Coordinates of C-alpha atoms in Angstrom, one line a residue:
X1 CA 29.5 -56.7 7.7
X2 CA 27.4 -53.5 7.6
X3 CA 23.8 -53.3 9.1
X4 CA 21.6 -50.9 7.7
X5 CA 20.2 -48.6 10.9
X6 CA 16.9 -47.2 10.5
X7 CA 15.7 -44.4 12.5
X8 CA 12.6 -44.8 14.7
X9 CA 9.7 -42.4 13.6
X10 CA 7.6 -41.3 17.1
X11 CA 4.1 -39.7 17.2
X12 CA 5.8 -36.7 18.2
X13 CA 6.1 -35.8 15.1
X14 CA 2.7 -36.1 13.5
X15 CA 1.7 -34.2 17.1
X16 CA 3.8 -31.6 16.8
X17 CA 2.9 -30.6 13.0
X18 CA -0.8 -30.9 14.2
X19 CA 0.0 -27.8 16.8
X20 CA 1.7 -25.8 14.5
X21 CA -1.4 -26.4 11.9
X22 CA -3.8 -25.1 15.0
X23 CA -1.8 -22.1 16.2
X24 CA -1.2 -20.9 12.3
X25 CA -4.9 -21.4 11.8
X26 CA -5.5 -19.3 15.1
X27 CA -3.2 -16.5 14.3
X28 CA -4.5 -16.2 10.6
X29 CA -7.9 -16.2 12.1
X30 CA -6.8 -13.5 15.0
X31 CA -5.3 -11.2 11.7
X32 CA -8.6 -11.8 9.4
X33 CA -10.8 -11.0 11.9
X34 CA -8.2 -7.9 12.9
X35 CA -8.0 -6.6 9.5
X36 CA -12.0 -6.7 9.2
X37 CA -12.3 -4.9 12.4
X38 CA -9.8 -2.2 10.9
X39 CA -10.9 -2.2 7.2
X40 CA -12.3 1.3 7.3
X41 CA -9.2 3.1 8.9
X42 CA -6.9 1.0 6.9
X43 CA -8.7 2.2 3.7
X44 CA -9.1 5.9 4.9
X45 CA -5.2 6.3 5.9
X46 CA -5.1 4.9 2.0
X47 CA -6.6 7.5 0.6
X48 CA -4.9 10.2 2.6
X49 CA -1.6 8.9 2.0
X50 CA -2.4 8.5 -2.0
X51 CA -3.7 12.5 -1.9
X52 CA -1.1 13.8 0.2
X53 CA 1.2 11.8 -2.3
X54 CA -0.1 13.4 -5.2
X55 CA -0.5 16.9 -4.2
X56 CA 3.1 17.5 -2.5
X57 CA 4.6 15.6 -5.8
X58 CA 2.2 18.1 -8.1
X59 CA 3.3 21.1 -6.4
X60 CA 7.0 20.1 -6.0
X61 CA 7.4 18.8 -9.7
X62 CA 5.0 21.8 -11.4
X63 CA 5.2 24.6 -8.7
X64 CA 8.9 24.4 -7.8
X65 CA 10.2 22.9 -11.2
X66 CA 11.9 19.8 -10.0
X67 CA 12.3 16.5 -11.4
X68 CA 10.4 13.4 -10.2
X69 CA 13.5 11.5 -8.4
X70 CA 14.2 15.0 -6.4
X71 CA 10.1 15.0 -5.5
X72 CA 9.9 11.4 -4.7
X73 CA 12.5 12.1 -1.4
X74 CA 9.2 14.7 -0.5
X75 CA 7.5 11.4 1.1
X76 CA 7.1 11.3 4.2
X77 CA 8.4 8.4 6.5
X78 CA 5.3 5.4 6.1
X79 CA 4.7 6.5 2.5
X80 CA 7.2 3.9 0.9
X81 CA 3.9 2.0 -0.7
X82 CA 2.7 5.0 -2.5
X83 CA 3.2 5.3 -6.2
X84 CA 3.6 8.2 -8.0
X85 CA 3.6 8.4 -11.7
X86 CA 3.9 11.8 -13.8
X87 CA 2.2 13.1 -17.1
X88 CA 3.9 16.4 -18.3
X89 CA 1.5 16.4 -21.0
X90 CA -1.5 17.3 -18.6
X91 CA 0.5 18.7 -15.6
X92 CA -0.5 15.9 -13.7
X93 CA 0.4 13.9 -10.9
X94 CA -1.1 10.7 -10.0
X95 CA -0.9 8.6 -7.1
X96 CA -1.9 5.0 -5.7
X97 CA -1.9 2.6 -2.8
X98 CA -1.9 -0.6 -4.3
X99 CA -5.8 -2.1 -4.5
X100 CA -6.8 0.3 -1.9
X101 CA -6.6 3.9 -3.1
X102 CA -5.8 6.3 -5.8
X103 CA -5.2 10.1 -6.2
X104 CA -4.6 13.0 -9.2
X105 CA -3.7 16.0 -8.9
X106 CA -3.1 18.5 -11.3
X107 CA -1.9 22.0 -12.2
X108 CA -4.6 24.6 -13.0
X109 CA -3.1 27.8 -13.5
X110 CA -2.6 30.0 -10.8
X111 CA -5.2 27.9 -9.0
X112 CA -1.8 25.7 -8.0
X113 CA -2.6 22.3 -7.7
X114 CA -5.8 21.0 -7.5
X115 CA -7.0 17.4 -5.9
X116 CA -9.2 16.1 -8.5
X117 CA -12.8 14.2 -7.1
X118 CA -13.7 11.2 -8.2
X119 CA -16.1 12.4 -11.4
X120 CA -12.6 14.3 -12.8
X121 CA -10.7 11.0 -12.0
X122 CA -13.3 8.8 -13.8
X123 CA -13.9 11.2 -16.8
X124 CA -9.8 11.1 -17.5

């Protein structure tokens, strides 16, 4: 005749899950208050990454004539989270860190490419 075997549960268990809950809570805390602490940096490196982005990409794809898959190999190592995007139309190159920074540049003349400030962004 077969018995049915049941395992016992122990308090370890319950225990052990109540750690895990504490140190994830403490580690998420250590990384809020880390990211706070770094905000400023974080979003400057942003916004020099997005206007480097866009002014080597403007100058390679409307200075030296290449195409935007040649230009995108122009990054520089770290610069995998910028995105570039191209408008022919307008000679124009624009560039973004997601939800932290954004960059155009464009062609004007034999000015070579220019950054464009924030009032020239807006007024696009």
């Amino acid at each position: 005749m077969a018995t049915a075997t049941s395992t016992q549960i122990t308090k370890e268990t319950p225990r052990r899950f109540k750690k895990l809950k504490i140190v994830g809570a403490i580690l998420f805390g250590v990384a809020a208050v880390w990211l706070l602490w770094n905000w400023n940096s974080i979003k400057g490196q942003a916004r020099v990454a997005a206007a480097y982005g866009a002014h080597i990409t403007c100058a390679c794809r409307y200075i030296e004539g290449r195409d935007m898959a040649s230009c995108e190999t122009d990054k520089e190592k770290g610069m995998e989270i910028v995105r570039l995007s191209d408008d022919p139309e307008n000679k124009r190159i624009y560039a973004s860190v997601p939800f932290l920074a954004e960059a155009v540049a464009e062609r004007r003349g034999a000015f070579g490419c220019m950054q464009l400030n924030e009032a020239e962004i807006e007024a696009l």
